[in-house]
Short mmCIF file of C-alpha atoms in Angstrom, two decimals:
data_model
loop_
_atom_site.label_atom_id
_atom_site.label_comp_id
_atom_site.label_asym_id
_atom_site.label_seq_id
_atom_site.Cartn_x
_atom_site.Cartn_y
_atom_site.Cartn_z
CA UNK A 1 73.68 78.03 163.08
CA UNK A 2 76.71 78.24 165.32
CA UNK A 3 78.10 75.58 167.62
CA UNK A 4 76.31 77.25 170.53
CA UNK A 5 72.95 76.17 169.08
CA UNK A 6 71.03 73.36 170.82
CA UNK A 7 72.56 69.94 170.25
CA UNK A 8 69.33 68.24 169.13
CA UNK A 9 70.26 68.76 165.47
CA UNK A 10 73.39 66.67 165.91
CA UNK A 11 73.29 62.92 165.94
CA UNK A 12 75.51 60.25 164.54
CA UNK A 13 76.46 56.59 164.58
CA UNK A 14 79.64 55.16 166.02
CA UNK A 15 82.34 57.80 166.30
CA UNK A 16 85.35 55.51 166.65
CA UNK A 17 88.61 56.81 165.23
CA UNK A 18 91.26 54.76 163.46
CA UNK A 19 94.08 55.98 165.68
CA UNK A 20 96.77 54.00 163.85
CA UNK A 21 95.78 55.62 160.57
CA UNK A 22 95.58 59.05 162.17
CA UNK A 23 99.07 58.68 163.65
CA UNK A 24 100.38 57.64 160.23
CA UNK A 25 98.80 60.69 158.62
CA UNK A 26 100.24 63.08 161.21
CA UNK A 27 103.71 61.63 160.64
CA UNK A 28 103.18 61.93 156.88
CA UNK A 29 102.11 65.55 157.31
CA UNK A 30 105.57 66.50 158.51
CA UNK A 31 107.08 65.76 155.10
CA UNK A 32 104.05 66.57 152.92
CA UNK A 33 104.54 69.22 150.28
CA UNK A 34 102.22 72.23 150.58
CA UNK A 35 100.26 71.40 147.42
CA UNK A 36 99.49 67.98 148.94
CA UNK A 37 97.66 69.53 151.92
CA UNK A 38 94.14 69.41 150.37
CA UNK A 39 94.35 65.63 149.83
CA UNK A 40 95.93 65.16 153.24
CA UNK A 41 93.10 67.14 154.87
CA UNK A 42 90.54 64.77 153.36
CA UNK A 43 92.41 61.70 154.56
CA UNK A 44 92.76 63.12 158.07
CA UNK A 45 89.06 63.97 158.11
CA UNK A 46 88.21 60.42 157.10
CA UNK A 47 90.42 59.02 159.86
CA UNK A 48 88.48 61.17 162.34
CA UNK A 49 85.12 59.86 161.15
CA UNK A 50 84.36 63.00 159.15
CA UNK A 51 83.72 63.58 155.45
CA UNK A 52 85.65 65.92 153.15
CA UNK A 53 87.76 68.80 154.47
CA UNK A 54 88.55 72.04 152.60
CA UNK A 55 91.41 74.38 153.49
CA UNK A 56 91.04 78.10 152.68
CA UNK A 57 93.67 80.78 153.34
CA UNK A 58 92.94 84.49 153.50
CA UNK A 59 94.44 86.65 150.75
CA UNK A 60 96.89 89.49 151.45
CA UNK A 61 94.16 92.12 151.66
CA UNK A 62 91.82 89.95 153.74
CA UNK A 63 88.98 90.22 151.26
CA UNK A 64 88.92 86.63 149.99
CA UNK A 65 89.32 83.14 151.38
CA UNK A 66 91.35 81.29 148.77
CA UNK A 67 91.07 77.47 148.57
CA UNK A 68 94.22 75.38 148.49
CA UNK A 69 92.31 73.11 146.12
CA UNK A 70 92.89 74.93 142.84
CA UNK A 71 89.66 73.53 141.36
CA UNK A 72 87.54 75.55 143.82
CA UNK A 73 86.65 79.24 143.80
CA UNK A 74 87.50 81.79 146.50
CA UNK A 75 84.89 82.84 149.04
CA UNK A 76 84.28 86.44 150.17
CA UNK A 77 85.34 87.25 153.70
CA UNK A 78 82.50 89.72 154.19
CA UNK A 79 79.60 87.75 152.69
CA UNK A 80 79.92 84.06 153.42
CA UNK A 81 79.54 81.64 156.36
CA UNK A 82 83.23 80.80 155.97
CA UNK A 83 84.04 84.50 156.18
CA UNK A 84 81.91 84.80 159.31
CA UNK A 85 84.04 82.12 160.96
CA UNK A 86 87.17 84.00 159.92
CA UNK A 87 85.92 87.42 161.05
CA UNK A 88 84.61 86.32 164.43
CA UNK A 89 87.20 83.58 165.09
CA UNK A 90 84.31 81.24 165.92
CA UNK A 91 83.05 77.99 164.38
CA UNK A 92 79.98 78.14 162.16
CA UNK A 93 77.71 75.20 161.28
CA UNK A 94 75.77 75.54 158.02
CA UNK A 95 73.02 73.24 156.72
CA UNK A 96 73.01 72.72 152.97
CA UNK A 97 71.49 70.54 150.28
CA UNK A 98 74.56 68.28 150.33
CA UNK A 99 74.73 67.97 154.11
CA UNK A 100 76.25 70.04 156.88
CA UNK A 101 79.48 72.05 156.66
CA UNK A 102 81.37 73.07 159.78
CA UNK A 103 83.53 76.17 159.18
CA UNK A 104 86.31 76.46 161.75
CA UNK A 105 88.90 79.28 161.88
CA UNK A 106 92.53 78.43 161.18
CA UNK A 107 94.53 80.32 163.81
CA UNK A 108 98.21 80.15 164.65
CA UNK A 109 98.73 81.74 168.07
CA UNK A 110 96.94 85.03 167.50
CA UNK A 111 97.29 85.12 163.70
CA UNK A 112 94.21 84.41 161.57
CA UNK A 113 95.27 82.26 158.61
CA UNK A 114 91.95 81.27 157.06
CA UNK A 115 89.30 78.62 157.65
CA UNK A 116 88.76 74.88 157.47
CA UNK A 117 85.48 73.62 156.06
CA UNK A 118 84.51 70.07 157.06
CA UNK A 119 81.49 68.37 155.52
CA UNK A 120 79.54 65.83 157.52
CA UNK A 121 76.14 64.21 157.22
CA UNK A 122 75.21 64.53 160.90
CA UNK A 123 77.85 66.16 163.09
CA UNK A 124 77.50 65.59 166.81
CA UNK A 125 79.49 67.21 169.58
CA UNK A 126 82.26 64.64 169.30
CA UNK A 127 82.70 65.32 165.61
CA UNK A 128 82.58 69.07 166.19
CA UNK A 129 85.47 68.64 168.59
CA UNK A 130 87.34 66.72 165.94
CA UNK A 131 86.74 69.53 163.45
CA UNK A 132 88.46 71.89 165.88
CA UNK A 133 91.28 69.39 166.36
CA UNK A 134 91.76 69.19 162.60
CA UNK A 135 91.80 72.97 162.28
CA UNK A 136 94.52 73.23 164.94
CA UNK A 137 96.61 70.64 163.10
CA UNK A 138 96.32 72.36 159.73
CA UNK A 139 96.98 75.79 161.19
CA UNK A 140 100.32 74.44 162.43
CA UNK A 141 101.01 72.74 159.10
CA UNK A 142 100.28 75.85 157.06
CA UNK A 143 102.40 78.00 159.37
CA UNK A 144 105.38 75.65 159.21
CA UNK A 145 105.23 75.15 155.45
CA UNK A 146 104.54 78.70 154.29
CA UNK A 147 107.99 79.77 155.53
CA UNK A 148 109.54 77.98 152.54
CA UNK A 149 106.68 77.58 150.06
CA UNK A 150 106.33 80.00 147.16
CA UNK A 151 103.21 78.05 146.19
CA UNK A 152 101.41 78.97 149.41
CA UNK A 153 102.52 82.59 149.05
CA UNK A 154 101.28 82.66 145.48
CA UNK A 155 97.88 81.22 146.40
CA UNK A 156 97.15 84.15 148.71
CA UNK A 157 97.90 86.80 146.07
CA UNK A 158 95.34 88.19 143.65
CA UNK A 159 97.71 90.29 141.53
CA UNK A 160 101.41 90.71 140.76
CA UNK A 161 103.64 92.29 143.40
CA UNK A 162 106.23 95.02 142.94
CA UNK A 163 109.86 94.26 143.78
CA UNK A 164 110.08 96.73 146.72
CA UNK A 165 106.99 95.14 148.26
CA UNK A 166 108.38 91.64 147.70
CA UNK A 167 111.59 92.55 149.49
CA UNK A 168 109.87 94.31 152.37
CA UNK A 169 107.30 91.57 152.94
CA UNK A 170 110.12 89.08 153.38
CA UNK A 171 110.99 90.98 156.59
CA UNK A 172 107.48 91.45 157.96
CA UNK A 173 106.29 89.38 160.94
CA UNK A 174 102.78 87.88 161.16
CA UNK A 175 100.03 90.49 161.17
CA UNK A 176 99.04 89.54 164.71
CA UNK A 177 101.02 88.31 167.71
CA UNK A 178 99.94 87.99 171.30
CA UNK A 179 99.88 86.31 174.67
CA UNK A 180 97.40 86.04 177.52
CA UNK A 181 98.30 89.58 178.58
CA UNK A 182 98.63 91.52 175.34
CA UNK A 183 97.93 91.43 171.62
CA UNK A 184 99.43 93.44 168.77
CA UNK A 185 98.06 93.57 165.25
CA UNK A 186 98.92 95.57 162.13
CA UNK A 187 97.91 96.12 158.50
CA UNK A 188 99.54 97.94 155.61
CA UNK A 189 98.56 99.07 152.12
CA UNK A 190 98.98 99.17 149.18
CA UNK A 191 99.47 95.45 149.72
CA UNK A 192 101.25 94.83 146.41
CA UNK A 193 103.10 98.11 146.06
CA UNK A 194 104.24 98.97 149.59
CA UNK A 195 107.75 100.42 149.72
CA UNK A 196 108.73 102.57 152.69
CA UNK A 197 106.29 101.66 155.48
CA UNK A 198 106.62 98.67 157.78
CA UNK A 199 105.73 97.33 161.21
CA UNK A 200 107.34 94.88 163.59
CA UNK A 201 106.22 93.22 166.79
CA UNK A 202 107.51 90.42 168.96
CA UNK A 203 106.74 88.89 172.34
CA UNK A 204 109.80 88.11 174.49
CA UNK A 205 108.65 86.34 177.65
CA UNK A 206 106.25 88.89 179.16
CA UNK A 207 107.44 91.87 177.12
CA UNK A 208 105.80 93.07 173.89
CA UNK A 209 108.09 94.92 171.47
CA UNK A 210 106.46 96.96 168.70
CA UNK A 211 107.77 99.27 166.00
CA UNK A 212 106.36 101.24 163.09
CA UNK A 213 108.55 102.80 160.37
CA UNK A 214 108.09 105.21 157.48
CA UNK A 215 111.14 105.56 155.23
CA UNK A 216 111.90 108.47 152.95
CA UNK A 217 110.69 107.88 149.40
CA UNK A 218 108.62 105.20 147.71
CA UNK A 219 111.05 103.02 145.79
CA UNK A 220 113.44 100.12 146.21
CA UNK A 221 115.84 102.28 148.21
CA UNK A 222 113.05 103.15 150.66
CA UNK A 223 112.24 99.48 151.08
CA UNK A 224 115.91 98.72 151.60
CA UNK A 225 116.16 101.39 154.29
CA UNK A 226 113.17 99.94 156.13
CA UNK A 227 114.53 96.40 155.80
CA UNK A 228 117.91 97.43 157.23
CA UNK A 229 116.13 99.24 160.08
CA UNK A 230 114.08 96.18 160.98
CA UNK A 231 117.10 93.89 160.82
CA UNK A 232 119.12 96.20 163.07
CA UNK A 233 116.29 96.47 165.59
CA UNK A 234 115.83 92.71 165.76
CA UNK A 235 119.56 92.14 166.07
CA UNK A 236 119.77 94.48 169.06
CA UNK A 237 116.59 93.11 170.61
CA UNK A 238 117.68 89.48 170.28
CA UNK A 239 121.03 90.42 171.78
CA UNK A 240 119.29 91.58 174.95
CA UNK A 241 119.45 95.32 174.26
CA UNK A 242 117.03 97.70 175.93
CA UNK A 243 114.86 100.22 174.13
CA UNK A 244 117.61 102.83 173.78
CA UNK A 245 119.97 100.17 172.42
CA UNK A 246 117.43 99.11 169.79
CA UNK A 247 116.91 102.65 168.50
CA UNK A 248 120.65 103.33 168.64
CA UNK A 249 121.36 100.20 166.60
CA UNK A 250 118.96 101.35 163.88
CA UNK A 251 120.49 104.83 163.90
CA UNK A 252 123.99 103.40 163.45
CA UNK A 253 123.01 100.84 160.81
CA UNK A 254 121.30 103.37 158.55
CA UNK A 255 124.02 105.98 159.04
CA UNK A 256 126.68 103.41 158.13
CA UNK A 257 125.10 101.47 155.28
CA UNK A 258 122.61 103.95 153.82
CA UNK A 259 123.89 107.39 154.86
CA UNK A 260 121.62 109.25 152.44
CA UNK A 261 118.43 107.69 153.75
CA UNK A 262 116.46 107.99 156.95
CA UNK A 263 113.06 107.05 158.34
CA UNK A 264 110.65 108.20 161.00
CA UNK A 265 109.30 105.74 163.49
CA UNK A 266 108.05 104.84 166.95
CA UNK A 267 109.61 102.02 168.95
CA UNK A 268 107.73 100.70 172.01
CA UNK A 269 108.30 98.24 174.83
CA UNK A 270 105.33 97.09 176.93
CA UNK A 271 105.80 95.09 180.12
CA UNK A 272 102.72 92.89 179.91
CA UNK A 273 102.83 92.05 183.62
CA UNK A 274 102.93 95.59 185.01
CA UNK A 275 101.51 97.65 182.13
CA UNK A 276 104.61 99.87 182.00
CA UNK A 277 104.96 101.30 178.49
CA UNK A 278 108.24 102.84 177.31
CA UNK A 279 108.62 104.40 173.89
CA UNK A 280 110.89 106.46 171.66
CA UNK A 281 109.40 108.70 168.97
CA UNK A 282 111.76 109.60 166.13
CA UNK A 283 110.08 112.32 164.07
CA UNK A 284 106.84 110.35 163.71
CA UNK A 285 103.18 111.13 164.44
CA UNK A 286 102.70 110.52 168.19
CA UNK A 287 101.05 107.32 169.36
CA UNK A 288 97.44 107.56 170.48
CA UNK A 289 96.18 106.13 173.77
CA UNK A 290 92.60 104.84 173.75
CA UNK A 291 91.02 104.30 177.15
CA UNK A 292 87.40 103.65 178.03
CA UNK A 293 86.27 104.27 174.43
CA UNK A 294 87.93 107.65 174.03
CA UNK A 295 91.28 109.04 172.95
CA UNK A 296 93.27 110.63 175.76
CA UNK A 297 94.52 113.70 173.92
CA UNK A 298 98.27 114.19 174.20
CA UNK A 299 98.76 111.26 176.59
CA UNK A 300 101.67 109.85 174.55
CA UNK A 301 103.00 113.08 173.07
CA UNK A 302 106.69 113.77 173.57
CA UNK A 303 109.25 116.45 172.63
CA UNK A 304 110.28 116.11 168.97
CA UNK A 305 113.33 114.01 168.12
CA UNK A 306 115.12 113.66 164.76
CA UNK A 307 114.28 110.79 162.39
CA UNK A 308 116.26 107.56 162.56
CA UNK A 309 119.46 107.24 160.58
CA UNK A 310 120.74 110.80 160.48
CA UNK A 311 124.52 110.96 160.42
CA UNK A 312 127.08 113.55 161.47
CA UNK A 313 126.07 116.71 163.27
CA UNK A 314 122.37 116.01 162.74
CA UNK A 315 122.50 112.74 164.69
CA UNK A 316 121.16 112.96 168.26
CA UNK A 317 123.66 112.22 171.02
CA UNK A 318 121.09 110.40 173.15
CA UNK A 319 117.55 109.31 172.38
CA UNK A 320 114.91 110.26 174.94
CA UNK A 321 112.94 107.30 176.28
CA UNK A 322 109.49 108.11 177.66
CA UNK A 323 107.44 106.06 180.09
CA UNK A 324 103.88 105.73 181.33
CA UNK A 325 101.71 103.06 182.97
CA UNK A 326 98.74 101.68 181.08
CA UNK A 327 95.45 100.66 182.62
CA UNK A 328 93.90 97.26 181.86
CA UNK A 329 92.12 97.37 178.52
CA UNK A 330 94.13 100.33 177.19
CA UNK A 331 94.92 100.35 173.47
CA UNK A 332 97.87 102.12 171.85
CA UNK A 333 97.55 103.11 168.20
CA UNK A 334 100.53 103.72 165.90
CA UNK A 335 100.10 104.90 162.32
CA UNK A 336 101.86 106.50 159.38
CA UNK A 337 100.70 109.81 157.96
CA UNK A 338 99.23 108.19 154.85
CA UNK A 339 96.24 107.15 156.97
CA UNK A 340 94.95 110.58 157.91
CA UNK A 341 96.07 112.19 154.63
CA UNK A 342 93.96 109.89 152.42
CA UNK A 343 91.56 112.06 150.40
CA UNK A 344 88.18 111.46 148.81
CA UNK A 345 87.06 112.63 145.36
CA UNK A 346 86.44 116.15 146.70
CA UNK A 347 89.87 116.40 148.30
CA UNK A 348 88.65 116.04 151.90
CA UNK A 349 91.10 114.22 154.16
CA UNK A 350 90.15 111.03 155.99
CA UNK A 351 91.45 112.84 159.07
CA UNK A 352 92.51 111.89 162.57
CA UNK A 353 89.02 112.23 164.07
CA UNK A 354 87.44 109.85 161.56
CA UNK A 355 90.36 107.47 162.06
CA UNK A 356 90.12 107.30 165.84
CA UNK A 357 86.31 107.28 165.85
CA UNK A 358 86.36 104.17 163.65
CA UNK A 359 88.70 102.39 166.07
CA UNK A 360 86.62 103.34 169.11
CA UNK A 361 83.30 102.32 167.60
CA UNK A 362 84.69 98.98 166.40
CA UNK A 363 86.24 98.28 169.79
CA UNK A 364 82.97 99.13 171.51
CA UNK A 365 81.16 96.69 169.21
CA UNK A 366 83.37 93.90 170.54
CA UNK A 367 85.43 93.35 167.40
CA UNK A 368 88.75 91.55 167.76
CA UNK A 369 91.71 93.96 167.29
CA UNK A 370 92.74 92.24 164.04
CA UNK A 371 89.21 92.58 162.67
CA UNK A 372 89.10 96.24 163.71
CA UNK A 373 92.16 96.98 161.58
CA UNK A 374 90.94 94.87 158.67
CA UNK A 375 87.76 96.91 158.53
CA UNK A 376 89.62 100.17 159.03
CA UNK A 377 92.16 99.66 156.25
CA UNK A 378 89.33 98.79 153.87
CA UNK A 379 87.50 101.96 154.92
CA UNK A 380 90.63 104.01 154.15
CA UNK A 381 91.00 102.32 150.75
CA UNK A 382 87.33 102.85 149.92
CA UNK A 383 87.56 106.49 150.97
CA UNK A 384 90.35 107.07 148.45
CA UNK A 385 88.86 104.73 145.80
CA UNK A 386 91.79 102.28 146.16
CA UNK A 387 94.18 104.96 144.88
CA UNK A 388 96.45 105.67 147.84
CA UNK A 389 98.85 108.57 147.48
CA UNK A 390 101.11 107.26 150.20
CA UNK A 391 101.77 104.03 152.05
CA UNK A 392 99.39 103.36 154.93
CA UNK A 393 100.39 101.35 157.98
CA UNK A 394 98.38 100.96 161.19
CA UNK A 395 99.43 99.10 164.32
CA UNK A 396 97.26 98.55 167.38
CA UNK A 397 98.29 96.88 170.60
CA UNK A 398 96.23 96.26 173.72
CA UNK A 399 97.19 95.50 177.29
CA UNK A 400 94.75 92.93 178.58
CA UNK A 401 95.92 91.28 181.82
CA UNK A 402 94.07 88.11 182.89
CA UNK A 403 91.63 90.01 185.11
CA UNK A 404 90.33 91.73 181.98
CA UNK A 405 90.90 88.99 179.42
CA UNK A 406 92.22 89.49 175.88
CA UNK A 407 90.22 89.89 172.72
CA UNK A 408 92.98 88.35 170.65
CA UNK A 409 92.05 86.48 167.49
CA UNK A 410 92.05 83.09 169.17
CA UNK A 411 89.02 80.90 169.95
CA UNK A 412 88.61 81.10 173.70
CA UNK A 413 91.38 83.67 174.14
CA UNK A 414 95.08 83.99 173.40
CA UNK A 415 97.46 81.15 174.17
#
């Protein structure tokens, strides 16, 4: 059952909390090492009048929920109550032989991290609220500690990673970022062997910045080109540069430091208050605009421009910046050509129509944007039997002003 079920199943004795102990545990959490989090979760649960607590993080490909307790086994995202909580970003209450388990999503901002499973004999509404409180605490702890913990990174991997992918992933932002007005989410494959593709997104006050890149080649040099491009873009963005400045900074950085390499890409800037979208397309497949469950053909097409990083006579003097105004609920889809060029056993391409139809149907079914892309990237992998011929990166962002309300991966909406 879910937490929306009638409350008659929930009853419990005194629900007093040892606040002194809880405060002590929260202070201790600040200096706890990542591998100590499972034991800390149990102690925090006990202080809240709950039983045991289990922390699971999603793996890189979002197929498994991996326990931080190394004695436990992973759970499937697609076929488990814990996975249901992760997919829907909603709590799930499950009755079992050993009592009741409350599965609560672990979410940092708009980023789905995993789930927290709390066991209790008879959870009432007060204890359910404490389960959510505990999940918020551990989402913040995991987020703060994974920035420096190789152990946490290793727990979410199911195979060894290539060096280009290791380098590139060090530059990648969270898969999902958002605010009350917009959400951006992205996925990329092959997860352990990515080299030239990448995405970036950031929210600066009420402005969403997004970028997708596809570097020449599929080796360490391609990953280095993409990494330099992302660093240059962030440097210009954090220095207050506008869209043209950001693209110009990437052009100059690649031309100076890696003159024999270039990449295609799309760089966007969305004003989340007004819906004004500005973008620059540098030799990349054009973005797609999805409105009212259909693709507006050619809405975001623009005259061709050279790839990023060309030097000398090939370098453009000025990049053209294009502008349009989105309507509430509009989605913009960025992708690399590996998506539509994926082929099945008979050589048939996955294709743009199949790609966009999947997005539209999933959106219409009420899926969160992050879940839409999780399902889509798995569909692309299954179509090509997990043997991708090229990197695949997909980025989707949605303008959802308060009158419409976001579908970001956050219980009750984005922060």
